[in-house]
Amino acid sequence: MINKIKKLYICYPSGNINAIVEDNIPKQEYSYVAERIINKYNKNRPVNEQIEQVAFIDKPTNKKAFSSLSLSGEEFSGNAVLCLGALKLENNKEGKIQVSGSKQLLKIFVDNNGYINGQMP
């Protein structure tokens, strides 16, 4: 499964490193794929250059959301939200997203200084 990943992004939103997978991965494979990515990427890297977590971009189930993001443990990550904003807000100034660990849609936006911001649950 890990050899089939074509869209893997490494993001440094606020001091910890996140990997974001945009390929179509079945949810039941998230933990396995995340573990493999972390082990492969982190091998022989200093601790301060290692991936801390892996998130997966998936299709939103709520029609008001333009994107959806899930972590393998279904937890919430503000840093992963910022990564998603950096990847998906290229032409948009703001939008609503679904994120694991939050029951509500969250707003992500580019502020007046060009920084990505995200609503936290």
N, CA, C and O atoms as a MOPAC input file, in Angstrom:
PM7 MOZYME 1SCF
protein

 N      0.82700 1    -1.20400 1     0.00000 1
 C      0.00000 1     0.00000 1     0.00000 1
 C      0.86200 1     1.25500 1     0.00000 1
 O      0.58200 1     2.19900 1    -0.73800 1
 N      1.90000 1     1.27300 1     0.81500 1
 C      2.71700 1     2.49300 1     0.92900 1
 C      3.44900 1     2.81400 1    -0.37200 1
 O      3.69500 1     3.98600 1    -0.65700 1
 N      3.80200 1     1.81000 1    -1.16200 1
 C      4.48700 1     2.04700 1    -2.43200 1
 C      3.58100 1     2.67400 1    -3.47600 1
 O      4.06500 1     3.20000 1    -4.47800 1
 N      2.26900 1     2.62600 1    -3.25900 1
 C      1.31300 1     3.18000 1    -4.20700 1
 C      0.97900 1     4.64600 1    -3.91700 1
 O      0.22000 1     5.26200 1    -4.66600 1
 N      1.52500 1     5.20300 1    -2.85800 1
 C      1.22900 1     6.58700 1    -2.50800 1
 C      1.92500 1     7.51300 1    -3.49400 1
 O      3.13800 1     7.43300 1    -3.68900 1
 N      1.14900 1     8.38700 1    -4.10700 1
 C      1.67500 1     9.32400 1    -5.10000 1
 C      1.67100 1    10.76000 1    -4.59600 1
 O      2.50000 1    11.56800 1    -5.01500 1
 N      0.74100 1    11.08600 1    -3.69900 1
 C      0.62300 1    12.45400 1    -3.19000 1
 C      0.85000 1    12.46600 1    -1.68200 1
 O     -0.07800 1    12.27600 1    -0.89500 1
 N      2.08800 1    12.69000 1    -1.30300 1
 C      2.48000 1    12.76500 1     0.10300 1
 C      3.16200 1    14.10200 1     0.31400 1
 O      4.16200 1    14.40800 1    -0.33500 1
 N      2.61700 1    14.89800 1     1.22200 1
 C      3.15400 1    16.22600 1     1.50100 1
 C      3.73500 1    16.23500 1     2.91200 1
 O      3.15500 1    15.66500 1     3.83600 1
 N      4.87300 1    16.88100 1     3.06400 1
 C      5.49400 1    17.04900 1     4.37200 1
 C      5.35500 1    18.52400 1     4.73600 1
 O      5.82100 1    19.39900 1     4.00600 1
 N      4.70400 1    18.79600 1     5.88000 1
 C      4.40500 1    20.17400 1     6.29400 1
 C      5.03100 1    20.46000 1     7.65700 1
 O      5.13000 1    19.57700 1     8.50900 1
 N      5.44600 1    21.69900 1     7.84200 1
 C      6.04100 1    22.16500 1     9.09800 1
 C      5.22000 1    23.34800 1     9.60300 1
 O      5.70900 1    24.47700 1     9.55600 1
 N      4.00800 1    23.14300 1    10.07900 1
 C      3.14700 1    24.28100 1    10.40200 1
 C      3.57400 1    25.09300 1    11.61700 1
 O      3.50700 1    26.32100 1    11.58400 1
 N      4.00100 1    24.44900 1    12.66900 1
 C      4.35800 1    25.23500 1    13.86200 1
 C      5.34200 1    24.47300 1    14.74300 1
 O      5.17600 1    24.39600 1    15.96100 1
 N      6.34400 1    23.92500 1    14.12300 1
 C      7.37500 1    23.26900 1    14.90300 1
 C      7.33300 1    21.75700 1    14.89500 1
 O      8.35700 1    21.11900 1    15.14100 1
 N      6.17400 1    21.15400 1    14.61900 1
 C      6.17600 1    19.70000 1    14.48000 1
 C      5.83900 1    19.34100 1    13.04100 1
 O      5.09100 1    20.04900 1    12.36700 1
 N      6.39200 1    18.25500 1    12.59100 1
 C      6.28900 1    17.88100 1    11.18100 1
 C      5.10200 1    16.94600 1    10.98600 1
 O      4.90800 1    15.99200 1    11.73900 1
 N      4.31900 1    17.24100 1     9.96400 1
 C      3.14900 1    16.44200 1     9.62100 1
 C      3.31100 1    15.89900 1     8.20700 1
 O      3.85200 1    16.57500 1     7.33200 1
 N      2.84900 1    14.69300 1     7.99300 1
 C      2.74100 1    14.13900 1     6.64900 1
 C      1.25400 1    14.14000 1     6.30300 1
 O      0.41500 1    13.75700 1     7.11800 1
 N      0.94600 1    14.57200 1     5.09500 1
 C     -0.43800 1    14.58900 1     4.62300 1
 C     -0.50300 1    13.72400 1     3.36500 1
 O      0.23500 1    13.94800 1     2.40500 1
 N     -1.39200 1    12.73700 1     3.38300 1
 C     -1.57100 1    11.83000 1     2.25500 1
 C     -2.85600 1    12.23500 1     1.53300 1
 O     -3.91300 1    12.37200 1     2.14900 1
 N     -2.74500 1    12.42400 1     0.21000 1
 C     -3.93400 1    12.80400 1    -0.56200 1
 C     -4.42200 1    11.67400 1    -1.46900 1
 O     -5.38600 1    11.85800 1    -2.21200 1
 N     -3.78700 1    10.53600 1    -1.42000 1
 C     -4.22900 1     9.39100 1    -2.20600 1
 C     -5.45300 1     8.75100 1    -1.56300 1
 O     -5.71700 1     8.93900 1    -0.37600 1
 N     -6.18500 1     8.00300 1    -2.35300 1
 C     -7.38700 1     7.32500 1    -1.86800 1
 C     -6.97500 1     6.07800 1    -1.07800 1
 O     -6.71800 1     5.01800 1    -1.64900 1
 N     -6.92100 1     6.23000 1     0.23400 1
 C     -6.54100 1     5.12900 1     1.12700 1
 C     -7.78400 1     4.73500 1     1.93100 1
 O     -8.43200 1     5.60900 1     2.50600 1
 N     -8.13200 1     3.45000 1     1.98600 1
 C     -9.27100 1     3.03900 1     2.82000 1
 C     -9.00500 1     3.36700 1     4.29200 1
 O     -7.89000 1     3.19500 1     4.78400 1
 N    -10.03000 1     3.83400 1     4.97900 1
 C     -9.87400 1     4.23900 1     6.38300 1
 C     -9.29100 1     3.13300 1     7.25600 1
 O     -8.50900 1     3.41000 1     8.16600 1
 N     -9.66100 1     1.89300 1     6.98900 1
 C     -9.14400 1     0.79900 1     7.80700 1
 C     -7.63400 1     0.60900 1     7.62700 1
 O     -7.01000 1    -0.10800 1     8.40900 1
 N     -7.04300 1     1.23900 1     6.61400 1
 C     -5.60700 1     1.14900 1     6.36800 1
 C     -4.82700 1     2.34800 1     6.92400 1
 O     -3.59800 1     2.35400 1     6.86400 1
 N     -5.51500 1     3.35600 1     7.46000 1
 C     -4.84900 1     4.58400 1     7.91100 1
 C     -3.73100 1     4.31100 1     8.91600 1
 O     -2.62100 1     4.81700 1     8.75500 1
 N     -4.00600 1     3.53200 1     9.93000 1
 C     -2.99000 1     3.28100 1    10.96500 1
 C     -1.76200 1     2.58800 1    10.39200 1
 O     -0.62800 1     2.96300 1    10.68900 1
 N     -1.99700 1     1.59000 1     9.58100 1
 C     -0.89000 1     0.85100 1     8.96600 1
 C     -0.05400 1     1.76800 1     8.07500 1
 O      1.17300 1     1.78600 1     8.17200 1
 N     -0.71900 1     2.52200 1     7.21300 1
 C     -0.02000 1     3.41800 1     6.29100 1
 C      0.72500 1     4.50200 1     7.06500 1
 O      1.87200 1     4.81500 1     6.74600 1
 N      0.08100 1     5.07500 1     8.07600 1
 C      0.72800 1     6.11600 1     8.88800 1
 C      1.99200 1     5.57400 1     9.54900 1
 O      3.03300 1     6.23100 1     9.53200 1
 N      1.90800 1     4.39500 1    10.12400 1
 C      3.07000 1     3.79400 1    10.78400 1
 C      4.20500 1     3.56500 1     9.79600 1
 O      5.36400 1     3.83800 1    10.10600 1
 N      3.87900 1     3.06800 1     8.61600 1
 C      4.90200 1     2.81500 1     7.59200 1
 C      5.55800 1     4.11500 1     7.12300 1
 O      6.77500 1     4.17100 1     6.94600 1
 N      4.74900 1     5.16000 1     6.92200 1
 C      5.30100 1     6.45800 1     6.50300 1
 C      6.23100 1     7.00400 1     7.57300 1
 O      7.34500 1     7.43700 1     7.27600 1
 N      5.77200 1     6.98400 1     8.81200 1
 C      6.58500 1     7.50600 1     9.91900 1
 C      7.90100 1     6.73300 1    10.02800 1
 O      8.96700 1     7.33800 1    10.14200 1
 N      7.83100 1     5.41300 1     9.99300 1
 C      9.04600 1     4.59600 1    10.12400 1
 C     10.01900 1     4.83900 1     8.97300 1
 O     11.22600 1     4.94900 1     9.18700 1
 N      9.49000 1     4.92000 1     7.75700 1
 C     10.35600 1     5.11300 1     6.58800 1
 C     10.96200 1     6.51900 1     6.57200 1
 O     12.16100 1     6.66800 1     6.33600 1
 N     10.16100 1     7.53400 1     6.81800 1
 C     10.63900 1     8.91800 1     6.77600 1
 C     11.60000 1     9.21300 1     7.92300 1
 O     12.61800 1     9.87800 1     7.72700 1
 N     11.28700 1     8.72900 1     9.09900 1
 C     12.07500 1     9.07500 1    10.29400 1
 C     13.39300 1     8.31100 1    10.41400 1
 O     14.26400 1     8.69300 1    11.19600 1
 N     13.53700 1     7.25200 1     9.65800 1
 C     14.74900 1     6.43900 1     9.75200 1
 C     15.98500 1     7.30400 1     9.47000 1
 O     16.06800 1     7.97600 1     8.44200 1
 N     16.91600 1     7.27400 1    10.38200 1
 C     18.18900 1     7.99400 1    10.26800 1
 C     18.05900 1     9.51900 1    10.27400 1
 O     18.98600 1    10.21400 1     9.85900 1
 N     16.92700 1    10.04700 1    10.73700 1
 C     16.77400 1    11.50300 1    10.85500 1
 C     16.88700 1    11.89200 1    12.32600 1
 O     16.47900 1    11.13400 1    13.20600 1
 N     17.44300 1    13.07500 1    12.59200 1
 C     17.45200 1    13.55900 1    13.97500 1
 C     16.02000 1    13.75600 1    14.47700 1
 O     15.11300 1    13.99000 1    13.67800 1
 N     15.81600 1    13.66600 1    15.75800 1
 C     14.47900 1    13.76000 1    16.35700 1
 C     13.74700 1    15.03100 1    15.91400 1
 O     12.54600 1    14.98200 1    15.64800 1
 N     14.43900 1    16.15000 1    15.83200 1
 C     13.78000 1    17.41100 1    15.47200 1
 C     13.39800 1    17.49200 1    13.99800 1
 O     12.79200 1    18.48000 1    13.58300 1
 N     13.73300 1    16.48200 1    13.19300 1
 C     13.37400 1    16.44600 1    11.78000 1
 C     12.44200 1    15.27900 1    11.45500 1
 O     12.27300 1    14.92700 1    10.28700 1
 N     11.83800 1    14.67900 1    12.47900 1
 C     10.98400 1    13.51600 1    12.26300 1
 C      9.51100 1    13.88700 1    12.19500 1
 O      9.06100 1    14.84500 1    12.82400 1
 N      8.77600 1    13.10800 1    11.42000 1
 C      7.32300 1    13.26500 1    11.33300 1
 C      6.70600 1    12.88300 1    12.66500 1
 O      7.05700 1    11.86100 1    13.25500 1
 N      5.78600 1    13.71100 1    13.13300 1
 C      5.08700 1    13.41600 1    14.37800 1
 C      3.75500 1    12.71000 1    14.12700 1
 O      3.33500 1    11.86400 1    14.91700 1
 N      3.09400 1    13.06300 1    13.01900 1
 C      1.78700 1    12.46600 1    12.74200 1
 C      1.50500 1    12.47400 1    11.25000 1
 O      2.12700 1    13.20500 1    10.47900 1
 N      0.54000 1    11.63200 1    10.86300 1
 C      0.13000 1    11.51000 1     9.46600 1
 C     -1.37200 1    11.73700 1     9.39800 1
 O     -2.13000 1    11.18100 1    10.19300 1
 N     -1.79800 1    12.55800 1     8.44100 1
 C     -3.22300 1    12.81100 1     8.21300 1
 C     -3.55600 1    12.44500 1     6.76800 1
 O     -2.68200 1    12.39700 1     5.90200 1
 N     -4.83100 1    12.19100 1     6.53600 1
 C     -5.29600 1    11.75200 1     5.22400 1
 C     -6.39900 1    12.67700 1     4.73200 1
 O     -7.38500 1    12.91100 1     5.43100 1
 N     -6.22500 1    13.19900 1     3.52900 1
 C     -7.26600 1    14.00600 1     2.90000 1
 C     -8.25100 1    13.02900 1     2.28200 1
 O     -7.86900 1    12.14500 1     1.51500 1
 N     -9.51800 1    13.19600 1     2.62300 1
 C    -10.53800 1    12.33000 1     2.06400 1
 C    -11.73000 1    13.15900 1     1.61100 1
 O    -11.77200 1    14.37100 1     1.81900 1
 N    -12.67200 1    12.51100 1     1.00700 1
 C    -13.84700 1    13.19900 1     0.48000 1
 C    -14.79200 1    13.56600 1     1.63100 1
 O    -15.13200 1    12.71100 1     2.44900 1
 N    -15.21500 1    14.83100 1     1.69700 1
 C    -16.11900 1    15.21800 1     2.78100 1
 C    -17.50400 1    14.57700 1     2.61800 1
 O    -17.98200 1    14.37000 1     1.50200 1
 N    -18.12400 1    14.27600 1     3.73700 1
 C    -19.49000 1    13.75600 1     3.71500 1
 C    -20.50300 1    14.88700 1     3.85500 1
 O    -21.67300 1    14.72000 1     3.51300 1
 N    -20.05800 1    16.03700 1     4.35500 1
 C    -20.91500 1    17.21500 1     4.48700 1
 C    -20.71900 1    18.08700 1     3.25300 1
 O    -19.59100 1    18.47000 1     2.94000 1
 N    -21.79900 1    18.40500 1     2.55200 1
 C    -21.71900 1    19.16300 1     1.30100 1
 C    -21.24400 1    20.59800 1     1.49000 1
 O    -20.84800 1    21.24800 1     0.52200 1
 N    -21.27700 1    21.10500 1     2.72800 1
 C    -20.80600 1    22.46300 1     2.98900 1
 C    -19.28300 1    22.52200 1     3.11800 1
 O    -18.69900 1    23.60500 1     3.08800 1
 N    -18.64500 1    21.36900 1     3.26000 1
 C    -17.18400 1    21.30600 1     3.40700 1
 C    -16.54500 1    21.11800 1     2.03600 1
 O    -17.02400 1    20.32700 1     1.22300 1
 N    -15.46100 1    21.84900 1     1.78700 1
 C    -14.77300 1    21.67500 1     0.51100 1
 C    -13.68300 1    20.60200 1     0.59100 1
 O    -13.16500 1    20.16400 1    -0.43700 1
 N    -13.33600 1    20.17700 1     1.81800 1
 C    -12.34000 1    19.12900 1     1.99800 1
 C    -12.53700 1    18.47400 1     3.35900 1
 O    -13.23300 1    18.99800 1     4.22800 1
 N    -11.90700 1    17.32100 1     3.51900 1
 C    -11.99900 1    16.58300 1     4.77400 1
 C    -10.61800 1    16.02300 1     5.11000 1
 O     -9.85000 1    15.64900 1     4.22300 1
 N    -10.32300 1    15.97500 1     6.40200 1
 C     -9.01800 1    15.51800 1     6.86900 1
 C     -9.21800 1    14.58000 1     8.04700 1
 O     -9.96400 1    14.89000 1     8.97600 1
 N     -8.55000 1    13.43200 1     8.00500 1
 C     -8.65500 1    12.46000 1     9.09600 1
 C     -7.27900 1    12.00500 1     9.53100 1
 O     -6.39300 1    11.78000 1     8.70700 1
 N     -7.11000 1    11.87300 1    10.83200 1
 C     -5.90700 1    11.25600 1    11.37000 1
 C     -6.23100 1     9.79300 1    11.64000 1
 O     -7.39600 1     9.43200 1    11.80900 1
 N     -5.20600 1     8.95500 1    11.68100 1
 C     -5.44400 1     7.52000 1    11.80400 1
 C     -6.16100 1     7.15300 1    13.08800 1
 O     -6.90600 1     6.17400 1    13.10800 1
 N     -5.96200 1     7.90500 1    14.16100 1
 C     -6.63700 1     7.63700 1    15.42400 1
 C     -7.93100 1     8.41200 1    15.59100 1
 O     -8.52300 1     8.41000 1    16.67000 1
 N     -8.37700 1     9.07900 1    14.52400 1
 C     -9.59300 1     9.90500 1    14.52000 1
 C     -9.51700 1    11.06000 1    15.51600 1
 O    -10.54300 1    11.61700 1    15.90600 1
 N     -8.28900 1    11.42000 1    15.93100 1
 C     -8.11200 1    12.55200 1    16.82700 1
 C     -8.07500 1    13.85200 1    16.02700 1
 O     -8.04500 1    13.83400 1    14.79600 1
 N     -8.07700 1    14.96700 1    16.73100 1
 C     -7.98500 1    16.28800 1    16.10800 1
 C     -6.54400 1    16.77200 1    16.15600 1
 O     -5.81500 1    16.48900 1    17.10700 1
 N     -6.14200 1    17.50100 1    15.12900 1
 C     -4.82000 1    18.12600 1    15.11800 1
 C     -4.91500 1    19.50700 1    14.48200 1
 O     -5.21900 1    19.63300 1    13.29600 1
 N     -4.65600 1    20.53000 1    15.26800 1
 C     -4.63000 1    21.89300 1    14.73700 1
 C     -3.53900 1    22.06900 1    13.70700 1
 O     -3.72900 1    22.78400 1    12.72300 1
 N     -2.39300 1    21.43100 1    13.91300 1
 C     -1.30100 1    21.53500 1    12.93500 1
 C     -1.68400 1    20.89900 1    11.60500 1
 O     -1.32500 1    21.42000 1    10.54900 1
 N     -2.40000 1    19.79400 1    11.63800 1
 C     -2.85200 1    19.16900 1    10.39900 1
 C     -3.85400 1    20.07100 1     9.67400 1
 O     -3.87400 1    20.11300 1     8.44300 1
 N     -4.69100 1    20.79600 1    10.43800 1
 C     -5.62600 1    21.75500 1     9.83400 1
 C     -4.84900 1    22.83000 1     9.08200 1
 O     -5.21500 1    23.18900 1     7.96300 1
 N     -3.78800 1    23.34200 1     9.68400 1
 C     -2.97000 1    24.36400 1     9.02400 1
 C     -2.31000 1    23.80500 1     7.76400 1
 O     -2.20100 1    24.50600 1     6.75900 1
 N     -1.87600 1    22.56500 1     7.81300 1
 C     -1.30200 1    21.92600 1     6.62600 1
 C     -2.33500 1    21.83100 1     5.50700 1
 O     -2.04400 1    22.14300 1     4.35200 1
 N     -3.53300 1    21.40000 1     5.85800 1
 C     -4.59600 1    21.29000 1     4.85900 1
 C     -4.87300 1    22.65800 1     4.24400 1
 O     -5.05300 1    22.76600 1     3.03100 1
 N     -4.90700 1    23.69900 1     5.06900 1
 C     -5.10600 1    25.04900 1     4.55000 1
 C     -4.02200 1    25.44100 1     3.56700 1
 O     -4.31400 1    26.02900 1     2.52600 1
 N     -2.77600 1    25.12400 1     3.88200 1
 C     -1.66900 1    25.45600 1     2.98300 1
 C     -1.79800 1    24.72400 1     1.64800 1
 O     -1.41600 1    25.25400 1     0.60500 1
 N     -2.33200 1    23.51600 1     1.68600 1
 C     -2.47100 1    22.73100 1     0.46100 1
 C     -3.70100 1    23.09800 1    -0.35700 1
 O     -3.66500 1    23.04600 1    -1.58700 1
 N     -4.78800 1    23.46700 1     0.31300 1
 C     -6.06700 1    23.59200 1    -0.37900 1
 C     -6.59400 1    25.01900 1    -0.56000 1
 O     -7.56300 1    25.22400 1    -1.29100 1
 N     -5.98800 1    25.98600 1     0.08100 1
 C     -6.51500 1    27.35300 1    -0.02700 1
 C     -5.76700 1    28.19800 1    -1.05200 1
 O     -5.72900 1    29.42200 1    -0.91900 1
 N     -5.18200 1    27.59100 1    -2.05200 1
 C     -4.40600 1    28.33600 1    -3.03500 1
 C     -5.21000 1    29.45000 1    -3.70000 1
 O     -4.75300 1    30.59200 1    -3.75000 1
 N     -6.38200 1    29.13900 1    -4.20500 1
 C     -7.18500 1    30.13600 1    -4.91300 1
 C     -8.33100 1    30.68100 1    -4.07600 1
 O     -8.98700 1    31.64300 1    -4.47500 1
 N     -8.57200 1    30.08800 1    -2.94300 1
 C     -9.67000 1    30.52300 1    -2.07500 1
 C     -9.09000 1    31.24600 1    -0.87200 1
 O     -7.98700 1    30.93300 1    -0.42400 1
 N     -9.82200 1    32.19700 1    -0.35700 1
 C     -9.38600 1    32.89100 1     0.84800 1
 C     -9.86400 1    32.19100 1     2.10800 1
 O     -9.26100 1    32.34500 1     3.17000 1
 N    -10.94700 1    31.41800 1     2.00100 1
 C    -11.46500 1    30.70300 1     3.16800 1
 C    -12.37500 1    29.57600 1     2.73000 1
 O    -12.80400 1    29.50800 1     1.57800 1
 N    -12.65700 1    28.69700 1     3.66800 1
 C    -13.56100 1    27.59800 1     3.40100 1
 C    -13.82500 1    26.81300 1     4.66600 1
 O    -13.17200 1    27.02100 1     5.68900 1
 N    -14.78100 1    25.91500 1     4.59200 1
 C    -15.13900 1    25.03700 1     5.71100 1
 C    -14.62300 1    23.63400 1     5.41000 1
 O    -14.68800 1    23.15400 1     4.27800 1
 N    -14.10900 1    22.99300 1     6.45700 1
 C    -13.57900 1    21.64800 1     6.31100 1
 C    -14.12800 1    20.73100 1     7.40100 1
 O    -14.54900 1    21.18200 1     8.46600 1
 N    -14.11100 1    19.45200 1     7.10900 1
 C    -14.39300 1    18.42700 1     8.10600 1
 C    -13.05300 1    17.93400 1     8.61500 1
 O    -12.12000 1    17.74900 1     7.83300 1
 N    -12.94900 1    17.71800 1     9.91500 1
 C    -11.70400 1    17.23400 1    10.50400 1
 C    -12.03700 1    16.18600 1    11.55900 1
 O    -12.97000 1    16.36200 1    12.34300 1
 N    -11.28100 1    15.10500 1    11.57700 1
 C    -11.48900 1    14.09800 1    12.61600 1
 C    -11.31100 1    14.74900 1    13.98000 1
 O    -10.51800 1    15.67500 1    14.14500 1
 N    -12.05200 1    14.25300 1    14.93700 1
 C    -11.97700 1    14.79000 1    16.29000 1
 C    -12.84200 1    16.01400 1    16.52000 1
 O    -12.87000 1    16.54500 1    17.63000 1
 N    -13.55200 1    16.47500 1    15.49300 1
 C    -14.45900 1    17.62400 1    15.62700 1
 C    -15.79700 1    17.27800 1    15.00200 1
 O    -15.85800 1    16.79200 1    13.87200 1
 N    -16.85400 1    17.52600 1    15.73100 1
 C    -18.19400 1    17.25600 1    15.20900 1
 C    -18.69700 1    18.39300 1    14.33200 1
 O    -19.63200 1    18.21400 1    13.55200 1
 N    -18.07400 1    19.56400 1    14.46100 1
 C    -18.51000 1    20.72100 1    13.67400 1
 C    -17.56000 1    20.96500 1    12.50300 1
 O    -16.39100 1    20.57800 1    12.54000 1
 N    -18.08800 1    21.61500 1    11.46100 1
 C    -17.22400 1    22.05500 1    10.37600 1
 C    -16.35800 1    23.18600 1    10.90100 1
 O    -16.80700 1    23.99100 1    11.71700 1
 N    -15.12800 1    23.24800 1    10.43800 1
 C    -14.19700 1    24.27700 1    10.89100 1
 C    -13.81900 1    25.18900 1     9.73200 1
 O    -13.68000 1    24.74200 1     8.59300 1
 N    -13.66000 1    26.44500 1    10.03200 1
 C    -13.27700 1    27.42900 1     9.02500 1
 C    -11.75200 1    27.51800 1     8.96900 1
 O    -11.08800 1    27.63200 1     9.99900 1
 N    -11.21000 1    27.46500 1     7.75600 1
 C     -9.79600 1    27.77400 1     7.56500 1
 C     -9.73800 1    28.94600 1     6.59400 1
 O    -10.55900 1    29.05600 1     5.68400 1
 N     -8.76600 1    29.81100 1     6.79800 1
 C     -8.71300 1    31.02700 1     5.98600 1
 C     -7.29600 1    31.58700 1     5.93000 1
 O     -6.44000 1    31.27200 1     6.75700 1
 N     -7.08400 1    32.42400 1     4.92900 1
 C     -5.83400 1    33.15600 1     4.80400 1
 C     -6.09700 1    34.55900 1     5.34500 1
 O     -7.01000 1    35.24500 1     4.88600 1
 N     -5.29000 1    34.98400 1     6.32800 1
 C     -5.50900 1    36.30700 1     6.91700 1
 C     -4.88800 1    37.41100 1     6.05300 1
 O     -4.30800 1    37.12900 1     5.00400 1
 N     -5.00800 1    38.63900 1     6.48700 1
 C     -4.52600 1    39.79100 1     5.71900 1
 C     -3.01600 1    39.79200 1     5.52100 1
 O     -2.51200 1    40.45400 1     4.61400 1
 N     -2.29900 1    39.06600 1     6.35000 1
 C     -0.84300 1    38.97700 1     6.22800 1
 C     -0.39300 1    37.77900 1     5.40000 1
 O      0.80400 1    37.55000 1     5.22700 1
 N     -1.36400 1    37.01300 1     4.88700 1
 C     -1.03800 1    35.85100 1     4.06900 1
 C     -0.79800 1    34.57700 1     4.84400 1
 O     -0.35800 1    33.57700 1     4.27600 1
 N     -1.08800 1    34.60000 1     6.16600 1
 C     -0.90000 1    33.41200 1     6.99100 1
 C     -2.16900 1    32.57800 1     7.00700 1
 O     -3.27800 1    33.11200 1     6.95700 1
 N     -1.99900 1    31.27200 1     7.07600 1
 C     -3.13200 1    30.35700 1     7.17800 1
 C     -3.57200 1    30.28400 1     8.62900 1
 O     -2.75100 1    30.13000 1     9.53300 1
 N     -4.85700 1    30.39300 1     8.83800 1
 C     -5.43500 1    30.27100 1    10.17700 1
 C     -6.54700 1    29.24000 1    10.12300 1
 O     -7.16700 1    29.03500 1     9.07900 1
 N     -6.79100 1    28.60200 1    11.23500 1
 C     -7.85400 1    27.62200 1    11.29500 1
 C     -8.62200 1    27.72300 1    12.58900 1
 O     -8.05500 1    27.93700 1    13.66100 1
 N     -9.91000 1    27.56700 1    12.46800 1
 C    -10.77900 1    27.53100 1    13.63900 1
 C    -10.49200 1    26.23300 1    14.38400 1
 O    -10.30900 1    25.18500 1    13.76500 1
 N    -10.45300 1    26.30400 1    15.69400 1
 C    -10.22600 1    25.10900 1    16.50700 1
 C    -11.52300 1    24.76600 1    17.25600 1
 O    -12.25400 1    25.66100 1    17.68000 1
 N    -11.80300 1    23.46500 1    17.41300 1
 C    -13.06500 1    23.09200 1    18.08100 1
 C    -13.01800 1    23.38800 1    19.56300 1
 O    -13.99100 1    23.13700 1    20.27400 1

